[in-house]
CSV table of C-alpha atoms and ligand atoms in Angstrom, one decimal:
chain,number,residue,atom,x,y,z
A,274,UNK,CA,39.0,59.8,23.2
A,275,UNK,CA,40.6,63.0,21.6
A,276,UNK,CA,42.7,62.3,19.0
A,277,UNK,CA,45.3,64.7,16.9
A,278,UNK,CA,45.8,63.1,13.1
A,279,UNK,CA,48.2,64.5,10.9
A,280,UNK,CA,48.1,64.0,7.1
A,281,UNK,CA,43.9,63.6,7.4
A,282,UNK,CA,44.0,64.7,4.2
A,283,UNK,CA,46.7,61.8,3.0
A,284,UNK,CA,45.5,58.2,2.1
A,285,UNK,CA,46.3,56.6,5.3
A,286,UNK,CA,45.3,59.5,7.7
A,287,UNK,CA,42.0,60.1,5.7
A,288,UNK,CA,40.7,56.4,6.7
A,289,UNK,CA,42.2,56.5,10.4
A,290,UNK,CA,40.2,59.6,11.3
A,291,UNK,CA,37.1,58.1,9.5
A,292,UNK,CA,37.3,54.3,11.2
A,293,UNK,CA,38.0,56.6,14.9
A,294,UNK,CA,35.5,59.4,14.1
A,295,UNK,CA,32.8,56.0,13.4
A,296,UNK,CA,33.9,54.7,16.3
A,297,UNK,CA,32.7,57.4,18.1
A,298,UNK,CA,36.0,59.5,18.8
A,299,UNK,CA,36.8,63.0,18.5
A,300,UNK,CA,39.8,63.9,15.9
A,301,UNK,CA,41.3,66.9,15.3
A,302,UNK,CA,42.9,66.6,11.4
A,303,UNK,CA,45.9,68.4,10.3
A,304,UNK,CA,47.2,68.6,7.0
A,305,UNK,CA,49.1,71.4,4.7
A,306,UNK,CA,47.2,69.7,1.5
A,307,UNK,CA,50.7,69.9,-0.2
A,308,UNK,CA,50.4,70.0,-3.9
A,309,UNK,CA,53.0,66.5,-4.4
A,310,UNK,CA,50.3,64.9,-5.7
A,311,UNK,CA,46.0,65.9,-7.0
A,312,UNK,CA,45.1,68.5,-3.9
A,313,UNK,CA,41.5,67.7,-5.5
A,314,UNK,CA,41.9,64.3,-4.2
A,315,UNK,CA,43.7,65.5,-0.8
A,316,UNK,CA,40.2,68.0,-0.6
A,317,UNK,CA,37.4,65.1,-1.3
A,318,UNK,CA,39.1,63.4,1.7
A,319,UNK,CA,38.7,65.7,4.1
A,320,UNK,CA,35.1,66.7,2.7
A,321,UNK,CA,34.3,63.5,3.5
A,322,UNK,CA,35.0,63.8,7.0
A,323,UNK,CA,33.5,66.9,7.4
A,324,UNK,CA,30.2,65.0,7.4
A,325,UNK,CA,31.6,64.4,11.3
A,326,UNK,CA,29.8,67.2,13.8
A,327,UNK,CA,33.3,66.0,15.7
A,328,UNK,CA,35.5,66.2,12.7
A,329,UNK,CA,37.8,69.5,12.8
A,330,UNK,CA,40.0,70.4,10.4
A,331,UNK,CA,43.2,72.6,10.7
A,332,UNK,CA,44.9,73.5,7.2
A,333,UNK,CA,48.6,74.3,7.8
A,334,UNK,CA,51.7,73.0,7.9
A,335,UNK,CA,53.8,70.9,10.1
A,336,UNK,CA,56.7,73.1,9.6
A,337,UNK,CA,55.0,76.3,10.8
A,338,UNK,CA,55.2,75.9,15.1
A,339,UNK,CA,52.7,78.5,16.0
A,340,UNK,CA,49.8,76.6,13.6
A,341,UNK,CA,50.7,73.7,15.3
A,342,UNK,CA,50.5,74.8,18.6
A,343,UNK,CA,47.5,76.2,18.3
A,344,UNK,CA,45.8,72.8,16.9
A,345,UNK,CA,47.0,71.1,19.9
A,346,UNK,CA,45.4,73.6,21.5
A,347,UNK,CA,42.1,72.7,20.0
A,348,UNK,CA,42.8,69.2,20.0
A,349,UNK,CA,43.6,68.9,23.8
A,350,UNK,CA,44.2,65.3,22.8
A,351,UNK,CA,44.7,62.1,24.4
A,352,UNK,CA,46.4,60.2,21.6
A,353,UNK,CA,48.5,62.3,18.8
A,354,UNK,CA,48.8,60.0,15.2
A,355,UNK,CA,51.6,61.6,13.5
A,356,UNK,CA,50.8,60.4,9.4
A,357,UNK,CA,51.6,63.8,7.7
A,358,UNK,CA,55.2,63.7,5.7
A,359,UNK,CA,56.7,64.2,2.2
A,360,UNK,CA,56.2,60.8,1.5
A,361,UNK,CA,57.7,58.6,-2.3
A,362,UNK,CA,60.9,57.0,-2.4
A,363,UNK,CA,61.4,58.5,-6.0
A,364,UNK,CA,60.5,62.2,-5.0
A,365,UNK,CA,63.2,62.3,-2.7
A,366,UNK,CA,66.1,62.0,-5.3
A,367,UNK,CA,64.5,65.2,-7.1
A,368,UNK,CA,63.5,67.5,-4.3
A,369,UNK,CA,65.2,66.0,-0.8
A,370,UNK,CA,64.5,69.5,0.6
A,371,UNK,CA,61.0,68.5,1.4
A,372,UNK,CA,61.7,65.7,3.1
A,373,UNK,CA,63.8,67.3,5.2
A,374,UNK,CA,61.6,70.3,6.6
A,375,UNK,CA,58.5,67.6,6.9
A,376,UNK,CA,59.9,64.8,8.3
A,377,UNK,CA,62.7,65.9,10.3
A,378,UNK,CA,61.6,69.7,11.3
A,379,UNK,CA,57.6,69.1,10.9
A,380,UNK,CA,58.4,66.1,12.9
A,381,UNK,CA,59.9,67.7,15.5
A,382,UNK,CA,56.9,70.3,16.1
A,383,UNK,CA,55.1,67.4,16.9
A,384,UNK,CA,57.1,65.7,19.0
A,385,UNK,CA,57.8,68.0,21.5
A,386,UNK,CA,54.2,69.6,21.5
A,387,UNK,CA,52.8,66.2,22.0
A,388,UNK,CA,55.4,66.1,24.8
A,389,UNK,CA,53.9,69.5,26.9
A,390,UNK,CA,50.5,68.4,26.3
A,391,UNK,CA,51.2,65.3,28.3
A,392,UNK,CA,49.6,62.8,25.7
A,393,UNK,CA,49.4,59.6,26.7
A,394,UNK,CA,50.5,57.6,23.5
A,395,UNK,CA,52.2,59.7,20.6
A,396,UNK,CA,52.0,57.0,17.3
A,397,UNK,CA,54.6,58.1,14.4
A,398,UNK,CA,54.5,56.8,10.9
A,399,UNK,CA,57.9,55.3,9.7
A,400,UNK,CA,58.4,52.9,6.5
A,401,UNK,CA,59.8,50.0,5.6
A,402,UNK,CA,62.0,51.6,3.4
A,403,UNK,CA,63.7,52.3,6.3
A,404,UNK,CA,65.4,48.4,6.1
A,405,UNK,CA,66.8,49.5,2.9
A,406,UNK,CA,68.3,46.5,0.9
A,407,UNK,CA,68.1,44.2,4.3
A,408,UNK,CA,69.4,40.6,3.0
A,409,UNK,CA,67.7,39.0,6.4
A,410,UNK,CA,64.2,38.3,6.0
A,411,UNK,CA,61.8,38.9,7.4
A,412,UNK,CA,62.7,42.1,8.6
A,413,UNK,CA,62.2,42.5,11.8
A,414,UNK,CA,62.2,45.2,14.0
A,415,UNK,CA,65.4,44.6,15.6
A,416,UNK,CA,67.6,44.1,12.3
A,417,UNK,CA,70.0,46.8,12.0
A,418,UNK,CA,68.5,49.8,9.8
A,419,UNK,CA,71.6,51.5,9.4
A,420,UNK,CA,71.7,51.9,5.9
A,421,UNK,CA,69.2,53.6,4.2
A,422,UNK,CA,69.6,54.4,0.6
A,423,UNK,CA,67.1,57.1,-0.1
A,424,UNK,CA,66.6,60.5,2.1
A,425,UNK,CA,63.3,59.4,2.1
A,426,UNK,CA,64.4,56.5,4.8
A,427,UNK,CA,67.2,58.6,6.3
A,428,UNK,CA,64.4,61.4,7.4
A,429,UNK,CA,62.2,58.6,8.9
A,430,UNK,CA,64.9,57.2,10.7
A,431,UNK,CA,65.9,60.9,11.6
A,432,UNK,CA,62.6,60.8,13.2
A,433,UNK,CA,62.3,57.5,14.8
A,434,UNK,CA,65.7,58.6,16.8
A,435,UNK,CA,64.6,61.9,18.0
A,436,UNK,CA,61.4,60.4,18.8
A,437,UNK,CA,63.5,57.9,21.0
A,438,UNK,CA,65.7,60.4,22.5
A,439,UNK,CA,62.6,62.8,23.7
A,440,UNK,CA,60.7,59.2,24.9
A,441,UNK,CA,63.6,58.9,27.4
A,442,UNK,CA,64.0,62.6,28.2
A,443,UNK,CA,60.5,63.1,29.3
A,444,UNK,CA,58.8,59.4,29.4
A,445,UNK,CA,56.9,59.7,26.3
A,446,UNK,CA,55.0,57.1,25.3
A,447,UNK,CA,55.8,56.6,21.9
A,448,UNK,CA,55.0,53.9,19.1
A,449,UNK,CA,57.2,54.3,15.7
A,450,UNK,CA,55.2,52.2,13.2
A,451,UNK,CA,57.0,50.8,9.6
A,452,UNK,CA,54.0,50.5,6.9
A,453,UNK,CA,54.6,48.5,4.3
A,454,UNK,CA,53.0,49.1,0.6
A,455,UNK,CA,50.0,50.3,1.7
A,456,UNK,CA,47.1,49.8,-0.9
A,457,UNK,CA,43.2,50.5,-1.4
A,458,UNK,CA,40.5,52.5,-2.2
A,459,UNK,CA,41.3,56.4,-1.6
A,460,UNK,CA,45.0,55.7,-2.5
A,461,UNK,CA,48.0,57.2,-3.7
A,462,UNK,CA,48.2,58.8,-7.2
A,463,UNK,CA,52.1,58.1,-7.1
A,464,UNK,CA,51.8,54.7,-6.3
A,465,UNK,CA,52.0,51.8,-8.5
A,466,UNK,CA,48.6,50.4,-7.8
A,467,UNK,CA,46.7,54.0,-9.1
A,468,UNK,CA,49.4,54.6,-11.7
A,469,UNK,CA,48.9,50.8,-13.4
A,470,UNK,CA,45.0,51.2,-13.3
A,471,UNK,CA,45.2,54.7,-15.0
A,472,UNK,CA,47.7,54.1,-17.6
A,473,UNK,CA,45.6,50.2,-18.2
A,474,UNK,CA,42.4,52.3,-18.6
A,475,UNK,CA,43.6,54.9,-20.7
A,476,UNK,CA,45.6,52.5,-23.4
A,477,UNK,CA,48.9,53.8,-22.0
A,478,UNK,CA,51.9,51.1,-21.3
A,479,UNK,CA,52.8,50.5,-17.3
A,480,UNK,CA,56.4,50.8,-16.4
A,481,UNK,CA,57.8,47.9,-14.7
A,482,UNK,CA,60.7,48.7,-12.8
A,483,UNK,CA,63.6,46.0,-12.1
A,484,UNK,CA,62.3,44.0,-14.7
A,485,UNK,CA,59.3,43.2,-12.7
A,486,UNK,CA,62.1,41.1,-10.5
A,487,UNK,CA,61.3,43.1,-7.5
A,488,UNK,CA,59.1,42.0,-4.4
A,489,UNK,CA,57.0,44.4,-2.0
A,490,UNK,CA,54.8,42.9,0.9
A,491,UNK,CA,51.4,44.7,0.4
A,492,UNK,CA,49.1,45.9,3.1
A,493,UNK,CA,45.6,46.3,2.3
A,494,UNK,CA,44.5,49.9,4.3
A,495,UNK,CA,41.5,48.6,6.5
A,496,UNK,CA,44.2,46.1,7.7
A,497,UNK,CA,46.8,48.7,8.4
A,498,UNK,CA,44.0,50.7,10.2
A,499,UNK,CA,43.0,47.8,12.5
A,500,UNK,CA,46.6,47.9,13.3
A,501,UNK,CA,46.9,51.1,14.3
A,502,UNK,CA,43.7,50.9,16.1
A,503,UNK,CA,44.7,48.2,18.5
A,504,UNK,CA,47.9,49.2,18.8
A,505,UNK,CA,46.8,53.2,20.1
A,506,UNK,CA,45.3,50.9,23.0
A,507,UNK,CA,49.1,49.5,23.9
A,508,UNK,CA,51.2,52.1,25.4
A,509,UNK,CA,54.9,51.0,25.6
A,510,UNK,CA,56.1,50.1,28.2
A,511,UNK,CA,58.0,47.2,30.8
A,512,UNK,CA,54.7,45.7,31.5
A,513,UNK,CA,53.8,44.8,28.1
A,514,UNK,CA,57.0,43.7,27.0
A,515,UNK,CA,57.0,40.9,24.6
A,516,UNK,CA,58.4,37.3,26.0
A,517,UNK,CA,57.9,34.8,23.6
A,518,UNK,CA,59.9,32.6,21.5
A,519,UNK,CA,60.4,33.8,18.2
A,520,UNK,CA,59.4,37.3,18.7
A,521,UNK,CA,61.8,40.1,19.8
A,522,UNK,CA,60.5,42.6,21.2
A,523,UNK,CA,61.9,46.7,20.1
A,524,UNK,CA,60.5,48.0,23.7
A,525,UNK,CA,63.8,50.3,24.2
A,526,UNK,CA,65.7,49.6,27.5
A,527,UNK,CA,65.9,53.5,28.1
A,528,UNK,CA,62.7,54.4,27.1
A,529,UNK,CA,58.7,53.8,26.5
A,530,UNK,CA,59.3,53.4,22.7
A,531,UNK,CA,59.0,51.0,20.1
A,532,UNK,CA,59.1,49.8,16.8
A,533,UNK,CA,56.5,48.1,15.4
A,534,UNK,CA,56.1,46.2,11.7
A,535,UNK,CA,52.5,46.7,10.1
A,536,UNK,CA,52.5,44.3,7.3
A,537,UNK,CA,51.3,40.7,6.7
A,538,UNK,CA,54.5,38.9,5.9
A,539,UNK,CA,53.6,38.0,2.1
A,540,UNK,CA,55.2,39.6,-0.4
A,541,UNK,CA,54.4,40.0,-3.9
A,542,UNK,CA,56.1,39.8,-7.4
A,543,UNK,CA,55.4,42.9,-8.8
A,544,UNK,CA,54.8,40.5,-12.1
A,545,UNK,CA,52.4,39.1,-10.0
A,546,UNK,CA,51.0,42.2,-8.7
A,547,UNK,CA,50.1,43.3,-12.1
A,548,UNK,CA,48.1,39.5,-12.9
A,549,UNK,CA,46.2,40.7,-10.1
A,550,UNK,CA,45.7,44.1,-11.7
A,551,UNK,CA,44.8,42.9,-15.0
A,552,UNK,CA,42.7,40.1,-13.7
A,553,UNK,CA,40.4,43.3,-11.6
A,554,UNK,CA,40.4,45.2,-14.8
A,555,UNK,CA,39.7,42.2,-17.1
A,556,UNK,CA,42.3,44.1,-20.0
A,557,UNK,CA,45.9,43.3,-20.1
A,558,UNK,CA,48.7,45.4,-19.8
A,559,UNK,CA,51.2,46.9,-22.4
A,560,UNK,CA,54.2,45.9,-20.4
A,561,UNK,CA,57.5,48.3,-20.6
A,562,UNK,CA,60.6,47.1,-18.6
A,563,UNK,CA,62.5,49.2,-17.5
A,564,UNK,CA,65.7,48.7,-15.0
A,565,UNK,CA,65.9,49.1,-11.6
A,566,UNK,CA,65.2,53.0,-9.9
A,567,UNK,CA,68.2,54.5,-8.1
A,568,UNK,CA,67.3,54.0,-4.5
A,569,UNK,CA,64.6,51.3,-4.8
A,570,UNK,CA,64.9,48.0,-2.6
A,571,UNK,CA,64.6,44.8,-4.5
A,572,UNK,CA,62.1,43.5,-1.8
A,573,UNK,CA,60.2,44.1,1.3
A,574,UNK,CA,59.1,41.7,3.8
A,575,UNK,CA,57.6,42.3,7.0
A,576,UNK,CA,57.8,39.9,10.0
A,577,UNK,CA,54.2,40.2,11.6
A,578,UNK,CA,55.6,38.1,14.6
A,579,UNK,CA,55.2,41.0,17.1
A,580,UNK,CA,52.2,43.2,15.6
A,581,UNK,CA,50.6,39.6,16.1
A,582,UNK,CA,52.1,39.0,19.6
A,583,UNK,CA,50.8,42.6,21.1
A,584,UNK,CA,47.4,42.8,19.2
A,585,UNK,CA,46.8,38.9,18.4
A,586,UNK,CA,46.4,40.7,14.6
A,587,UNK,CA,47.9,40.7,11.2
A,588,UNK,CA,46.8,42.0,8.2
A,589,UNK,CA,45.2,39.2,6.0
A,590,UNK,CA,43.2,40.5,3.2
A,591,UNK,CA,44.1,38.7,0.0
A,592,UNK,CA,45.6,40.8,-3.0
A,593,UNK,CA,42.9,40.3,-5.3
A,594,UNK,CA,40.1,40.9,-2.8
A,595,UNK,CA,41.9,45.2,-2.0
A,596,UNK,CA,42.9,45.6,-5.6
A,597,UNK,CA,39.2,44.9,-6.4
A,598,UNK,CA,37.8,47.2,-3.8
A,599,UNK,CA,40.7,49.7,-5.4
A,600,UNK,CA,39.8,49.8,-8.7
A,601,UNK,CA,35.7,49.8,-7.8
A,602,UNK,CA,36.2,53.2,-6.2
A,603,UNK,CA,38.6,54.4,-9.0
A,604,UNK,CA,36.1,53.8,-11.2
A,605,UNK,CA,33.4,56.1,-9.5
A,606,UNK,CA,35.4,58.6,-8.2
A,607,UNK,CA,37.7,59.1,-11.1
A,608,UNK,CA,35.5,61.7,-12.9
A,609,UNK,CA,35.6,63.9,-9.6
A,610,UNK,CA,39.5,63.3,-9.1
A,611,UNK,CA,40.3,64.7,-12.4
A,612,UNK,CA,37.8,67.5,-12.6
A,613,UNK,CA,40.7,69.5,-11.3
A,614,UNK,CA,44.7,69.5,-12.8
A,615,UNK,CA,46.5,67.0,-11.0
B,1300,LIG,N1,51.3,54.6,1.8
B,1300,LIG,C1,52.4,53.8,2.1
B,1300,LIG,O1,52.5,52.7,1.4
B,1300,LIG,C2,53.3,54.1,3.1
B,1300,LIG,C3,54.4,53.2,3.4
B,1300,LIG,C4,55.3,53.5,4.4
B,1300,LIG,C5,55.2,54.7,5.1
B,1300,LIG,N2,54.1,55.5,4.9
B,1300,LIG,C6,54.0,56.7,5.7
B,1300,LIG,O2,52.7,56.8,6.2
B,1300,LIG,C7,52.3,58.2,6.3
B,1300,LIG,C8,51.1,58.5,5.5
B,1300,LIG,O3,51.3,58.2,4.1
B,1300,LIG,P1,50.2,58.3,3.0
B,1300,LIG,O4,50.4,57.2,2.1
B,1300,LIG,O5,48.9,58.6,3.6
B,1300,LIG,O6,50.7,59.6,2.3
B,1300,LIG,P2,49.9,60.9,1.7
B,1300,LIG,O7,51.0,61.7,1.0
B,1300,LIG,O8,48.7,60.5,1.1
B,1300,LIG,O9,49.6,61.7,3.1
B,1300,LIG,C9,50.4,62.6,3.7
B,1300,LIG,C10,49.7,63.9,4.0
B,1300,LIG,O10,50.5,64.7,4.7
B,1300,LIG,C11,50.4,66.1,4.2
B,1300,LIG,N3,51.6,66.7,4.4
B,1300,LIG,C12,52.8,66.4,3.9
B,1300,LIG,N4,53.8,67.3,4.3
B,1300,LIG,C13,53.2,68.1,5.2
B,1300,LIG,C14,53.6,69.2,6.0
B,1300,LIG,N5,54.9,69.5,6.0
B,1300,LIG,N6,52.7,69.8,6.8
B,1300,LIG,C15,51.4,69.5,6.8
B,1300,LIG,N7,50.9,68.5,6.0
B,1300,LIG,C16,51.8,67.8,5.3
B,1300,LIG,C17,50.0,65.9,2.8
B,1300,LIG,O11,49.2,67.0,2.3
B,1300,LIG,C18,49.2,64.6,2.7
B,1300,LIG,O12,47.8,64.9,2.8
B,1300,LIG,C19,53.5,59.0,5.8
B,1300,LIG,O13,54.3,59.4,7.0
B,1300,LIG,C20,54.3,58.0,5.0
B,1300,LIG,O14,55.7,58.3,5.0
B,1300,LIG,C21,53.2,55.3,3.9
């Protein structure tokens, strides 16, 4: 299959296009290597999937139409996986700008040029964030998400929307995915998981936000990937339409798109997160509490029910077993990461 990435350069797109281009597939990568967080980082990734003969990489932004015309030109692909995006809740209250142009106007370019090249399955990243403060759990895919309380969450849902409105227009196939805490090796600088290990390593206190009160369902990324993986295989649509007890099904009545949860259904403590942390490290952490972020949820909590109904799959891999693999890569690659200003 030919597949168009965006964000290769990002954590989650980086081991997509690596677990598709070892199974065999061809991937044309797009990312503006945005300097939000280490670009070093954002360049080892895509060096390492240059060691591909079918890896091609395309270094532009989403933003600018003509660039990403002409990478679907390349690409000619069969299945577009649309990861790039200003992504961090906490960003958004500083520079909401950004989110805007990626995630609403970035996301656009991609929607309607994955509509003329007649793809036959456009995948979108969305978030849980996207729930906002949702007191049902577990929140499924159905629950109202009408109330986001970040711009982060109101671009994603910006997207998910016009993604549904071109789905009807033109039958596009479209999946809209919501991640949830996505952790592991090759991760985020401006995520708790890299931040906690740095700061532990380097003597410096963690910040603990909510008074550690606050829960998050964590996704381990080979987990997430399998997710995505079989999901690519089911395009939306009446046949496949989930009739089960228990499971409701977001297959639109108007068009081939849905919604789908990618998360296990386990959330964490972040008190308990950071055992976990110090347990991998084997050093324990200055603690500093601090109250709760504007904008932050006090939980997340994924049903699984219908990721498990379509793909017979959730993501299982136990905290301590992905914070381990984390913080063994860390460790090596560290040196390399911080050979250039972050
Ligand atoms: N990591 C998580 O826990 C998580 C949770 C929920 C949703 N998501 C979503 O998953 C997707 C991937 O996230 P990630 O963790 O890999 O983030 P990431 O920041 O590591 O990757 C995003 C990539 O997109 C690129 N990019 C950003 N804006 C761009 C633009 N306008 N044009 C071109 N390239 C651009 C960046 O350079 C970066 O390499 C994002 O859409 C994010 O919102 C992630």
């Amino acid at each position: 299959m030919r597949y168009f990435i965006t964000g290769t350069a990002g954590f989650i797109g980086f081991h997509l296009a690596r677990r598709l281009l070892q199974d065999g597939h061809d991937v044309v990568g797009f990312d503006g290597l945005t300097p939000y967080y280490n670009v070093k980082l954002k360049q080892m990734r895509h060096a390492a999937l240059s060691q591909f003969p079918s890896f091609r990489p395309v270094i532009a932004m989403l933003e600018d139409r003509g660039a990403v015309e002409v990478a679907f030109e390349i690409a000619q692909p069969d299945i577009v996986v649309h990861l790039a995006a200003q992504a961090g809740v906490r960003y958004s209250l500083e520079n909401p700008k950004a989110y805007l142009d990626s995630n609403v106007m970035g996301s656009w370019n991609v929607l309607e040029l994955a509509q003329r090249a007649n793809v036959r399955h456009l995948m979108m990243a969305s978030t849980s964030s996207i729930y906002g403060a949702n007191p049902d759990v577990p929140f499924r895919e159905i629950d109202r998400t009408d109330e986001p309380l970040t711009i982060y969450a109101a671009t994603k849902k910006a997207m998910e929307l016009m993604a549904h409105s071109h789905s009807h227009l033109y039958k596009l196939p479209v999946t809209a995915f919501r991640f949830f805490t996505v952790y592991g090796p090759w991760g985020r600088p401006d995520m708790a998981l890299f931040k906690f290990v740095k700061a532990m390593l380097d003597d410096e206190p963690i910040e603990i936000y909510g008074e550690g009160k606050m829960s998050r369902d964590f996704t381990y990324i080979d987990d997430l990937v399998e997710g995505i993986v079989r999901l690519s295989a089911i395009v939306p649509s009446e046949e496949n339409r989930v009739i089960a007890e228990g499971v409701a099904d977001s297959l639109s009545h108007q068009a081939p798109f849905r919604v789908v949860n990618i998360g296990g259904g386990q959330p964490i403590s972040l008190l308990d997160f950071v055992e976990t942390v110090e347990a991998a490290l084997g050093r324990r952490a200055q603690r500093k509490m601090l109250p709760m972020q504007k904008g932050d949820v006090p939980r997340t909590f994924a049903s699984p029910a219908l990721l498990e109904n379509l793909t017979g799959y959730k993501p299982g891999t136990g905290l301590a077993t992905g914070v381990k693999a984390f913080v063994d890569w860390y460790l090596e690659a560290r040196p390399e990461i911080e050979s250039s200003p972050a």
